[in-house]
Coordinates of C-alpha atoms and ligand atoms in Angstrom, one line a residue:
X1 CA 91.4 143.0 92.6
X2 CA 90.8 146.9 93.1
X3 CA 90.1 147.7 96.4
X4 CA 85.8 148.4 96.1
X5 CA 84.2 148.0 92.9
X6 CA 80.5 148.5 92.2
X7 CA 78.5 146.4 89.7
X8 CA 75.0 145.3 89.2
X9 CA 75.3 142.2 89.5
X10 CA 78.0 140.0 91.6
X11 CA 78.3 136.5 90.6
X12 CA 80.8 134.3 93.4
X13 CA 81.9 131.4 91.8
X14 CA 82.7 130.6 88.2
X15 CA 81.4 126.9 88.2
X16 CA 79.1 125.9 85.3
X17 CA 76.4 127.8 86.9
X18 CA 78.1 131.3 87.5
X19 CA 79.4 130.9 83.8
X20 CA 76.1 130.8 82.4
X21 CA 74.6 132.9 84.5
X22 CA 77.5 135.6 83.9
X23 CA 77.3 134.9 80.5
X24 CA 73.4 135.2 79.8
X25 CA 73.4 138.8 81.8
X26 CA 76.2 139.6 80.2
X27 CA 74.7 139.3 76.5
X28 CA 72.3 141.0 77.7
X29 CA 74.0 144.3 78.1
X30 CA 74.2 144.0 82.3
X31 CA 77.4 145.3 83.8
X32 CA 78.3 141.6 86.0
X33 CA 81.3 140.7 87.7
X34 CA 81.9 137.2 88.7
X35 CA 84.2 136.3 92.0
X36 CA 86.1 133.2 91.7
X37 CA 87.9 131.8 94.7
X38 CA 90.6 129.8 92.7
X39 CA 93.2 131.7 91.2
X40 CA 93.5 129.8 87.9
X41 CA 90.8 127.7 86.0
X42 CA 90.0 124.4 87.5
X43 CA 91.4 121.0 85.0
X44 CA 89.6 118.7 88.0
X45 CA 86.4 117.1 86.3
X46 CA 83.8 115.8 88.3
X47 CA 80.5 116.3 86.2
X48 CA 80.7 113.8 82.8
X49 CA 77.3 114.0 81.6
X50 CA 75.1 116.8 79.8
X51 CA 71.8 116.1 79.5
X52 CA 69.1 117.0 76.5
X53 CA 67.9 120.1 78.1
X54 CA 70.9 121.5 79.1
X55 CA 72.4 121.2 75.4
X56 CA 69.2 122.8 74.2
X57 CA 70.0 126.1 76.9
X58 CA 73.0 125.7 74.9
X59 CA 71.6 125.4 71.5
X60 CA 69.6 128.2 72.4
X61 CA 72.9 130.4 73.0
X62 CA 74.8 129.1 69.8
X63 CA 77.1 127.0 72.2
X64 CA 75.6 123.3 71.6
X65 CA 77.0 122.4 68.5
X66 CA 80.6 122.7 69.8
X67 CA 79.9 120.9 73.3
X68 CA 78.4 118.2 71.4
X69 CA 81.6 117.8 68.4
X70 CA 83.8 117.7 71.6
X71 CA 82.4 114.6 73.4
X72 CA 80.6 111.1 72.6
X73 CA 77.1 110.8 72.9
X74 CA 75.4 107.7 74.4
X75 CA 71.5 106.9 73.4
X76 CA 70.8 104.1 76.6
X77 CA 71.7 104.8 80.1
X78 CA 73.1 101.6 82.5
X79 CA 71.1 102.3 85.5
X80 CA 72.1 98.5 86.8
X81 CA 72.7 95.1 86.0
X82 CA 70.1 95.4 82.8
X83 CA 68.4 98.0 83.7
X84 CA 68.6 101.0 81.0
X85 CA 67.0 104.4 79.8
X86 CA 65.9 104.8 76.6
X87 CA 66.9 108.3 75.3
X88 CA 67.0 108.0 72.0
X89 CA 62.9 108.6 71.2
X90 CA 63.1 112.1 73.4
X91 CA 61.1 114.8 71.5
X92 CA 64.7 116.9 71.4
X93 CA 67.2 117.9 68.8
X94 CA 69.5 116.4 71.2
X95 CA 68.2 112.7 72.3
X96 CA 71.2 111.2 74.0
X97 CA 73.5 112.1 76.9
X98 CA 76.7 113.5 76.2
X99 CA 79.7 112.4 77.7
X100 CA 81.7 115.4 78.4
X101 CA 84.3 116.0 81.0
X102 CA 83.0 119.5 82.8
X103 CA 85.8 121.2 82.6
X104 CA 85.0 121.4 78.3
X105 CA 81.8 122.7 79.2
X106 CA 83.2 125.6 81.8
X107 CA 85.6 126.2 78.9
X108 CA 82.5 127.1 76.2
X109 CA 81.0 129.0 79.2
X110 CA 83.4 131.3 80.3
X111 CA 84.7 131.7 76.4
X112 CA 81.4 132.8 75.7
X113 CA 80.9 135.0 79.4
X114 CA 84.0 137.0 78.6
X115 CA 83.7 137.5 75.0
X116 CA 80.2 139.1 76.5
X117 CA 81.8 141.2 78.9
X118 CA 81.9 139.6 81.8
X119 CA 84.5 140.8 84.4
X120 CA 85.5 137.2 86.1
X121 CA 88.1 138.4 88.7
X122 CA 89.8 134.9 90.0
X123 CA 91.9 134.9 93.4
X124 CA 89.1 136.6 94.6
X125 CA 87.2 134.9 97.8
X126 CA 84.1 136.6 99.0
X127 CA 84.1 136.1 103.2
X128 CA 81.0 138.1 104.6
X129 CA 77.8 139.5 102.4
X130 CA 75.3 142.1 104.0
X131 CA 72.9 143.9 102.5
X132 CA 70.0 146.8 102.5
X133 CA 66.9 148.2 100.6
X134 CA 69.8 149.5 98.0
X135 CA 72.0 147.0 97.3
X136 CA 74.5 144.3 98.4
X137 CA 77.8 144.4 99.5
X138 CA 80.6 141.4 99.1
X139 CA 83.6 141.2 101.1
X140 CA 86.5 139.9 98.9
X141 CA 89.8 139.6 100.4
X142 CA 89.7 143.0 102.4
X143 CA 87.9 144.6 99.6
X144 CA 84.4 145.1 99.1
X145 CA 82.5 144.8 96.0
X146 CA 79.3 146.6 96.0
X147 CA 75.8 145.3 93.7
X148 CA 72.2 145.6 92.6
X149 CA 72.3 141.6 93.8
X150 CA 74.1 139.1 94.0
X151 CA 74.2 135.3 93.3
X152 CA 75.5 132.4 95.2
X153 CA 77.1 130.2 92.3
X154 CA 79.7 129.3 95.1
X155 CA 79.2 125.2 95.7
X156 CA 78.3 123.1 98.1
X157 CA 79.9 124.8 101.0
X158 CA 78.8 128.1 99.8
X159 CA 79.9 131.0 101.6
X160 CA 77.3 133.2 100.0
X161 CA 74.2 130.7 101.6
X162 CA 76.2 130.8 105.1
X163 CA 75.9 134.4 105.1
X164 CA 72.4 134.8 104.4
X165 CA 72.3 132.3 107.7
X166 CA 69.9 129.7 105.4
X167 CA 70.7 126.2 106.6
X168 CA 71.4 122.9 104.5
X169 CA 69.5 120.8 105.4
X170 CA 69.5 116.9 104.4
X171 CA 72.0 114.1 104.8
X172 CA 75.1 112.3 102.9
X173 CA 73.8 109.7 101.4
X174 CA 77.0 107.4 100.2
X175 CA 80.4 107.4 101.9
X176 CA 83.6 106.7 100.8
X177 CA 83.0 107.0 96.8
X178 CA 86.6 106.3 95.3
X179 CA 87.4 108.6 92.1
X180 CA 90.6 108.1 90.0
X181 CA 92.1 108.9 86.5
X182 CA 93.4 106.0 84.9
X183 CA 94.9 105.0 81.9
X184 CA 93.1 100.9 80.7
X185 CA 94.9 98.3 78.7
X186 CA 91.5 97.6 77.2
X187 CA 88.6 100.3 76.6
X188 CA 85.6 99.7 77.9
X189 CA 82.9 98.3 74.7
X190 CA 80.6 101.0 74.9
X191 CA 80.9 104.8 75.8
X192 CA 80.0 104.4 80.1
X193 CA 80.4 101.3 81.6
X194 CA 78.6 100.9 84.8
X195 CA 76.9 98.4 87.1
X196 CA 76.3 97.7 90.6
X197 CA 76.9 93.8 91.6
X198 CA 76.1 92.7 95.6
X199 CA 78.0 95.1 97.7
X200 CA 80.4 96.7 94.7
X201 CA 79.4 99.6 92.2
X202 CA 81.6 101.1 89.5
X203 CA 81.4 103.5 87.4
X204 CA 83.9 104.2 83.8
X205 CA 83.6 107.4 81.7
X206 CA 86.1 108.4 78.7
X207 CA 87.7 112.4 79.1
X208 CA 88.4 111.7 75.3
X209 CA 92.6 111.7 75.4
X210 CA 93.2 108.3 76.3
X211 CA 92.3 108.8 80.2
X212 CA 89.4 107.5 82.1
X213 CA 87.5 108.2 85.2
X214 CA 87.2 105.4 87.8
X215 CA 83.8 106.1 90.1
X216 CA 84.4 102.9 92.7
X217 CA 82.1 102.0 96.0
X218 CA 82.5 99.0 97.7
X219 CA 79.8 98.5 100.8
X220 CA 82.3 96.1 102.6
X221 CA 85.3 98.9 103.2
X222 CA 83.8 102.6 104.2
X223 CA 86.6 104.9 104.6
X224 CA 86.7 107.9 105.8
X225 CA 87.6 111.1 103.1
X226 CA 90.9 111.3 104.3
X227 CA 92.1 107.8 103.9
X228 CA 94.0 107.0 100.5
X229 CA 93.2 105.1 97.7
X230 CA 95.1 102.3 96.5
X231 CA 95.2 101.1 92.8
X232 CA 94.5 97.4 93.9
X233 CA 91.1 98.9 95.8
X234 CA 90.0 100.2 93.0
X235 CA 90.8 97.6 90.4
X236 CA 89.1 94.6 92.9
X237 CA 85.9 97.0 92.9
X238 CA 85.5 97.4 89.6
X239 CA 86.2 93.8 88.9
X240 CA 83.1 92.7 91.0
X241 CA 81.0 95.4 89.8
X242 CA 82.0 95.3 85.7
X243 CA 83.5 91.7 85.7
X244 CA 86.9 93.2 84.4
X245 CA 89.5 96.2 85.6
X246 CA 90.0 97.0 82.1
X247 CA 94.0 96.0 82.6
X248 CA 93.9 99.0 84.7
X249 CA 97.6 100.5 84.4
X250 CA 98.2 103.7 86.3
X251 CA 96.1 106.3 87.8
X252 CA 97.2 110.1 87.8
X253 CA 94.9 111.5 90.2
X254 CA 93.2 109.5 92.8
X255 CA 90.4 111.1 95.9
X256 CA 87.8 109.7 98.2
X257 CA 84.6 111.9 98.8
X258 CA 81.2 111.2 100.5
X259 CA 77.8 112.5 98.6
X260 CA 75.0 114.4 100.4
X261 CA 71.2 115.0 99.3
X262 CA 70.5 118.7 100.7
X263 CA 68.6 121.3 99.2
X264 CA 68.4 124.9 100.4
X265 CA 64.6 126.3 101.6
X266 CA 64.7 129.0 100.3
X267 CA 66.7 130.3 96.8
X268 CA 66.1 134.0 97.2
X269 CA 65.9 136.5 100.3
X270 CA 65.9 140.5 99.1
X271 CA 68.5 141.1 97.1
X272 CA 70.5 137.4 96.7
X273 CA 69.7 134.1 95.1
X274 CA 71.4 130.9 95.3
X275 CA 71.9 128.7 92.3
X276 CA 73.6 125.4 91.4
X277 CA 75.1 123.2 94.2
X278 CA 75.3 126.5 96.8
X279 CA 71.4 125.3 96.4
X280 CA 71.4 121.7 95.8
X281 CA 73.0 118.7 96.2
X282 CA 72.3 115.3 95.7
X283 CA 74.3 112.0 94.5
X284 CA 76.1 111.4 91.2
X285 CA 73.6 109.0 89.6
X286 CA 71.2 109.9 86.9
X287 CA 74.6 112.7 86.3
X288 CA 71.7 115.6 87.4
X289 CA 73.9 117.8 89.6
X290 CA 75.6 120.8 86.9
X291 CA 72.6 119.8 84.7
X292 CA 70.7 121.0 87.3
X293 CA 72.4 124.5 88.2
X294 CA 72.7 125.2 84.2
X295 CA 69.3 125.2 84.0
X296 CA 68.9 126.8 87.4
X297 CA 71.6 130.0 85.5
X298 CA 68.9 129.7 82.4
X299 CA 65.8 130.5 84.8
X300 CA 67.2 133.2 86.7
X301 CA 69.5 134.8 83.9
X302 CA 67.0 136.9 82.1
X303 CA 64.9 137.6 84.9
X304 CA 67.5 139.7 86.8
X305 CA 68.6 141.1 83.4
X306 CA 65.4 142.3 83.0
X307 CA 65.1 143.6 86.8
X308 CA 68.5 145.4 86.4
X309 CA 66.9 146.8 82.9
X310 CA 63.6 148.2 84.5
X311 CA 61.0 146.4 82.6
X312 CA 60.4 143.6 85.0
X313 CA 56.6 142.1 85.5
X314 CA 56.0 142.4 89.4
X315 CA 56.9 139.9 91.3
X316 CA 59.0 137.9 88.4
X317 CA 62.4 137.4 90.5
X318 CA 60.2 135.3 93.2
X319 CA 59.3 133.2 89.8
X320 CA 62.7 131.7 90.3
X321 CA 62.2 129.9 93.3
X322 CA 58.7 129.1 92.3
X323 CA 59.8 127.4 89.5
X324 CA 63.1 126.1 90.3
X325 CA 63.2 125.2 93.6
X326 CA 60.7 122.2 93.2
X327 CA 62.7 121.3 90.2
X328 CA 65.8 120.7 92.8
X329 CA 63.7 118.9 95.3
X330 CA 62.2 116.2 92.2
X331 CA 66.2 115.6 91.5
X332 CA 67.3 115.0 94.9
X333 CA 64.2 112.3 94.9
X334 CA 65.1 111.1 91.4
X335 CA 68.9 110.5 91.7
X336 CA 68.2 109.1 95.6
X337 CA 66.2 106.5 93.9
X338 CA 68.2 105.2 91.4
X339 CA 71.1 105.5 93.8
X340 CA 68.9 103.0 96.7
X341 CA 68.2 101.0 94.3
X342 CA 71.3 100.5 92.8
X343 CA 72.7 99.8 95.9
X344 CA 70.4 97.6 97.2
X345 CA 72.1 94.5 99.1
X346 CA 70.2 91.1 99.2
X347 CA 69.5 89.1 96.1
X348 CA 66.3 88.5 96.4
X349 CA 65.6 92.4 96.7
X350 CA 67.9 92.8 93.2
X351 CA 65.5 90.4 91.8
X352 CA 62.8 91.8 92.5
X353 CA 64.4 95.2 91.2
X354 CA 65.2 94.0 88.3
X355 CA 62.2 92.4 87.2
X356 CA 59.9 95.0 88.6
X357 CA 62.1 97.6 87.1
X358 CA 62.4 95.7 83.2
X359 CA 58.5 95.3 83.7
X360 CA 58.1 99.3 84.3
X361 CA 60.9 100.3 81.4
X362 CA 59.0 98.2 78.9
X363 CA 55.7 100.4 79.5
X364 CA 56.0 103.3 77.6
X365 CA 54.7 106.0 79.4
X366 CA 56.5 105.1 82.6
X367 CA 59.8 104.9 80.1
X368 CA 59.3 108.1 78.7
X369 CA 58.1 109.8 82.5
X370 CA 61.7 108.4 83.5
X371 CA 63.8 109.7 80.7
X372 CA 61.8 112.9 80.7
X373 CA 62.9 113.7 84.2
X374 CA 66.5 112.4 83.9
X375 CA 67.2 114.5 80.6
X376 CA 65.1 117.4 81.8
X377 CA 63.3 117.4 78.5
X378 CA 59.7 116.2 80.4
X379 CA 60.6 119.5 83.2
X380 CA 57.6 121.9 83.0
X381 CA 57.0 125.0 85.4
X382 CA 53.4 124.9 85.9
X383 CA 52.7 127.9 84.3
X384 CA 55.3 127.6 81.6
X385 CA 55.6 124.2 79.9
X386 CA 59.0 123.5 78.1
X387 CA 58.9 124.7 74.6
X388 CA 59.9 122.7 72.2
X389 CA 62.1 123.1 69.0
X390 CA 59.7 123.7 65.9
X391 CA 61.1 125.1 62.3
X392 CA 60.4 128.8 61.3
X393 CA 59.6 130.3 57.8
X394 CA 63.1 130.8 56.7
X395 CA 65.1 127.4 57.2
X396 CA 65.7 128.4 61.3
X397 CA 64.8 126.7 64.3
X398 CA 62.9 128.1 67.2
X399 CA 66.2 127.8 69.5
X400 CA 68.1 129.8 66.7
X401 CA 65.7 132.8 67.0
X402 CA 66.2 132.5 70.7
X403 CA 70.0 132.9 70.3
X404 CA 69.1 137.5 70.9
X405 CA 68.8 136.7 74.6
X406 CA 64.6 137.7 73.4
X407 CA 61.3 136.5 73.8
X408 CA 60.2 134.8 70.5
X409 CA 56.7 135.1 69.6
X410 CA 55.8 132.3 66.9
X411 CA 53.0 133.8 65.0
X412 CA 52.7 135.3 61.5
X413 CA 54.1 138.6 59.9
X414 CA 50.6 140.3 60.8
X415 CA 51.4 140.3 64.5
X416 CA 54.0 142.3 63.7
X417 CA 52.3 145.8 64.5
X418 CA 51.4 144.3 67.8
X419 CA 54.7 144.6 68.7
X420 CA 55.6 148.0 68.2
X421 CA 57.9 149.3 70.8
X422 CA 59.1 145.8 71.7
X423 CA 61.3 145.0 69.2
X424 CA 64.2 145.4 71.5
X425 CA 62.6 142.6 74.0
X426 CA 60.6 139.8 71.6
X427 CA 61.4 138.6 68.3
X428 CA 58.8 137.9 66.1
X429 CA 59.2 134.4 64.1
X430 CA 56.5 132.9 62.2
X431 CA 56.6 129.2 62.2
X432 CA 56.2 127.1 59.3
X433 CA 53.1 125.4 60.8
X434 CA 50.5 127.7 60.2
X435 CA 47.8 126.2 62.4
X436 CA 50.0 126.6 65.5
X437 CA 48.2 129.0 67.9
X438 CA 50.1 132.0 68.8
X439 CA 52.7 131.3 70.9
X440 CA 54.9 133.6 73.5
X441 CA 58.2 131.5 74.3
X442 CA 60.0 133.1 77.0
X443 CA 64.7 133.8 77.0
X444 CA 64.8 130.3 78.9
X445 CA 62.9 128.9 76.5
X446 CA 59.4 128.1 78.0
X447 CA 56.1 129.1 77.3
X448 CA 54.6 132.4 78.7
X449 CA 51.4 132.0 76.9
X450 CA 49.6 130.7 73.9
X451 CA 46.4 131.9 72.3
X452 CA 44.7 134.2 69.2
X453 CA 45.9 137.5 68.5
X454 CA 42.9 139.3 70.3
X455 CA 44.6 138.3 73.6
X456 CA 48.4 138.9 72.5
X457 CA 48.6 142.6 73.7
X458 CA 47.0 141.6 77.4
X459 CA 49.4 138.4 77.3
X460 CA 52.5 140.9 76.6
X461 CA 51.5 143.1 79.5
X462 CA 51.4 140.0 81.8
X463 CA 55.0 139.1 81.0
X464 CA 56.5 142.6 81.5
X465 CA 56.7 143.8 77.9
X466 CA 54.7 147.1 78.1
X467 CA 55.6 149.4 75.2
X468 CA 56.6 152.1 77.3
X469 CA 59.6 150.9 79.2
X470 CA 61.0 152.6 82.0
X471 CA 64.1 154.4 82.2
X472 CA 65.7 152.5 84.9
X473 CA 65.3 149.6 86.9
X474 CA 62.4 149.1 89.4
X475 CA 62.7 149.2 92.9
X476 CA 62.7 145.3 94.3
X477 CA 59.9 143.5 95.6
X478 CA 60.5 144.0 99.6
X479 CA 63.3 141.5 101.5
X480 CA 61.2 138.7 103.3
X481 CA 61.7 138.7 106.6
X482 CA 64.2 136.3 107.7
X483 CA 66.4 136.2 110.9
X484 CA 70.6 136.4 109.8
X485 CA 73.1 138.5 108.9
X486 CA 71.6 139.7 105.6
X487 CA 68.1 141.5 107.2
X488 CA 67.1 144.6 105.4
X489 CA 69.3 147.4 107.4
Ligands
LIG1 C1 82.1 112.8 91.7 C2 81.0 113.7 91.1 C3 80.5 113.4 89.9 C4 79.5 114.2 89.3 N1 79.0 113.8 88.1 C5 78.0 114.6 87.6 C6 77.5 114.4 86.3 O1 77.8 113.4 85.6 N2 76.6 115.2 85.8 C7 76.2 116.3 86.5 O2 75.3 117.1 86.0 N3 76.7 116.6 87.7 C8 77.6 115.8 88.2 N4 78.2 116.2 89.4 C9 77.8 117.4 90.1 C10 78.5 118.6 89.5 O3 79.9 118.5 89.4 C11 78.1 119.8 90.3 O4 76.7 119.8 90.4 C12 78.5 121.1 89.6 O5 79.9 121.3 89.5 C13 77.9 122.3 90.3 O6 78.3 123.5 89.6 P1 78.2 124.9 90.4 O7 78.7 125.9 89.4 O8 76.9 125.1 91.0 O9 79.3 124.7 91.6 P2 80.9 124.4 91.5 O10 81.2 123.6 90.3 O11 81.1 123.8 92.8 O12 81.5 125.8 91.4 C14 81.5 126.7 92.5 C15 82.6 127.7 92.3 O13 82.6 128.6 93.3 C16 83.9 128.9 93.8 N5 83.8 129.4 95.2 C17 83.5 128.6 96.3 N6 83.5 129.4 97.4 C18 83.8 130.7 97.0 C19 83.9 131.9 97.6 N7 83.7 132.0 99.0 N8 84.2 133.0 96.9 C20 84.4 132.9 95.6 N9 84.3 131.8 94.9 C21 84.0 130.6 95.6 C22 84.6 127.6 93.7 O14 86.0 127.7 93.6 C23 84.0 127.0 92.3 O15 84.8 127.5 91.2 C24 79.1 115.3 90.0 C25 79.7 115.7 91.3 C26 80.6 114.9 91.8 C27 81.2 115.2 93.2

């Protein structure tokens, strides 16, 4: 990397979440350079799953279709013993899970990041972060990379939120979680197979080329991280948990890692933000984790681009914690409740479980509250409800128009002289049903208002889009006070 380099805005860490993220600003004409740590691209998988709104933030960039035609998608989700998720009646182009490995969806991402532009310098750690009322500067490797802001897409051990001095605070939740890649005599019947059985839970996912990934925990033998794993561990696990190994043959990678519920307090102070697992962590089930920090990249994406651009409504880049952070804290609740009651030891408790648990999944709304929040398809802000897919005039969808990185506004051709002077910001698409009210669907894909077209002009001035726009970018909203090393100089 050149000794100091000067950017808008610094991404560290090309996970999922920086890829997106790098990739939405990108598109959006920002100059963003993302710092990677790792010298070459990472082949180590540890997400499988994308959910239905994450594929429809990828629908909305043009990306979904070719996620989707590279994995398998799976309609029920095994919570335990009989216990499953219904996804298949979601109100989504995309009701199912798809099974993935995360490495195919980093691939789309950073395709799709550096086709945009995006500078992603790799061998490039970032070690100390200050900054002032004009900007932030990185430390990478002796150099120094100076931004408009920055973003802490950097994991779990984030250097980025260590810098800013914000603690972690939570606990691990599950020890000694065994993970291998394995080659089976016998594939498993359907796509996953999972269960949890007394003290034994496993956990088997396809990558697609004849290998699988082993999840195994077995209450009865905590390990420490650094102990091995043994083939014949893993294979008497998943027999007690899944009644069969599979005729397990040989394994290629094996690890042992503990999982920890922690969420950040706060995911911006001045000029930085934190996003993905730098912000939240929480435990494997329900598969939330990069489904989470994808959508996490969506939120905050266009709001910086349109910071860094100068057209901004006040106060939008605190919308991001607003909005997303109490999305981070309902996943850490809902994946530590499938994962205590998966886990759960006596039989009598299972019973009850189970039968309390088939009772609730038979009631509808409590089924489709549950799959809601799992697939992110029921996830609302409170002022900006998920919008959903709906045809145009035309033969295009709503997430097609949204493909320009815009604001769509669904209303008829005769709101078009409304938006004079905008046509560089919101896309006008009329929808095929005629009777909809007007509707102002924000980049990310939620609704900034709906209403009759006396109120569209004072509706536009709300989110930002003033016909005038400014020449150059706005100054920010002042750094909160905060103790650490990032204070306002
Ligand atoms: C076993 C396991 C199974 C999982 N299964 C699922 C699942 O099925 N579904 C799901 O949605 N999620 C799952 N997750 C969680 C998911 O993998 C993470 O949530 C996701 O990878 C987070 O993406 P990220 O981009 O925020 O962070 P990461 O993927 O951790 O990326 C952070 C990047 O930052 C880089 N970096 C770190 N420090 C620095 C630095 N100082 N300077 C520069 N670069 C730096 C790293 O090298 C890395 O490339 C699972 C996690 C585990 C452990």
């Amino acid at each position: 990397m050149k000794r100091d380099v000067r950017t808008t805005v610094a991404v560290v860490g090309a996970g999922p979440t920086g890829l997106l993220l790098a990739g939405d600003l990108a598109e959006a004409g920002v100059d963003v350079t993302v710092l990677e740590r790792r010298a070459s691209e990472s082949n180590l998988t540890r997400a499988f799953g994308v959910h239905a709104r994450t594929l429809e933030h990828l629908d909305a960039r043009g990306l979904a279709d070719e996620v989707v035609a590279a994995g398998a998608p799976i309609e029920r989700l095994s919570l335990f013993d009989h216990l499953k998720i219904d996804l298949s009646t979601l109100p989504t182009r995309f009701p199912f899970l798809l099974i993935t490995p995360q490495y195919n969806v980093e691939q789309v991402l950073e395709k799709r990041a550096t086709a945009a532009g995006a500078h992603i310098v790799r061998g490039a750690a970032v070690t100390a972060l200050r900054q002032d009322a004009d900007g932030v500067e990185l430390t990478v490797d002796g150099g120094t990379v100076r931004a408009d802001y920055a973003v802490g897409a950097d994991g779990i051990r984030s250097a980025v939120r260590n810098a800013l001095g914000l603690p972690f605070p939570g606990k691990s939740v599950l020890k000694s979680i065994m993970l291998a890649d394995v080659r089976l005599a016998h594939a498993p019947a359907g796509v996953l197979a999972v269960n949890a059985v007394g003290d034994a839970f496993a956990f088997v996912a396809p990558f697609g080329d004849g290998w699988y990934r082993i999840f195994a925990w077995d209450r009865r033998h905590q390990q420490p991280d650094t102990a091995p794993v043994t083939l014949d561990e893993i294979r008497d696990v998943t027999r007690r948990a899944l009644g069969t190994d599979f005729g397990l043959q040989e394994a290629r990678w094996m690890s042992r890692f503990h999982s920890d519920e922690r969420q950040v307090p706060h995911y911006r102070v001045g000029r930085v933000f934190l996003a993905g697992d730098a912000a939240h962590v929480h435990s494997p089930a329900g598969g939330q984790g990069m489904n989470t920090g994808l959508q996490d990249a969506a939120n905050l994406g266009w709001k910086l681009a349109a910071t860094a651009q100068g057209w901004a409504a006040d106060g939008l880049l605190d919308t991001y914690e607003g909005e997303r952070h109490p999305v981070g804290r309902l996943v850490l609740r809902s994946s530590g409740a499938i994962i205590r009651m998966a886990m759960i030891r006596s039989r009598a408790g299972r019973l009850a479980r189970n039968v309390l648990g088939g009772t609730a999944l038979r009631l509808p709304p409590v089924a489709h509250k549950i799959a809601g929040t799992i697939s992110g398809i029921g996830i609302d802000y409170p002022r900006a409800p998920r919008a959903a897919d709906v045809p145009l005039m035309g033969s295009r969808r709503l997430y097609e128009a949204l493909r320009d990185g815009r604001f769509v506004l669904l209303a008829p051709d005769s709101a078009a002289p409304q938006l004079v002077g905008l046509h560089d910001r919101v896309t006008l698409a009329p929808p095929t049903d005629t009777a909809m009210p007007w509707t102002l669907v924000r980049p990310d894909a939620h609704i900034a208002w709906r209403g009759g077209s006396s109120e569209l002009d004072a509706a536009l001035v709300k989110a930002g889009l003033n016909k005038q726009k400014p020449s150059g970018p706005r100054p920010p909203s002042p750094l909160r006070g905060r103790n650490g090393p990032c204070q306002e100089s």
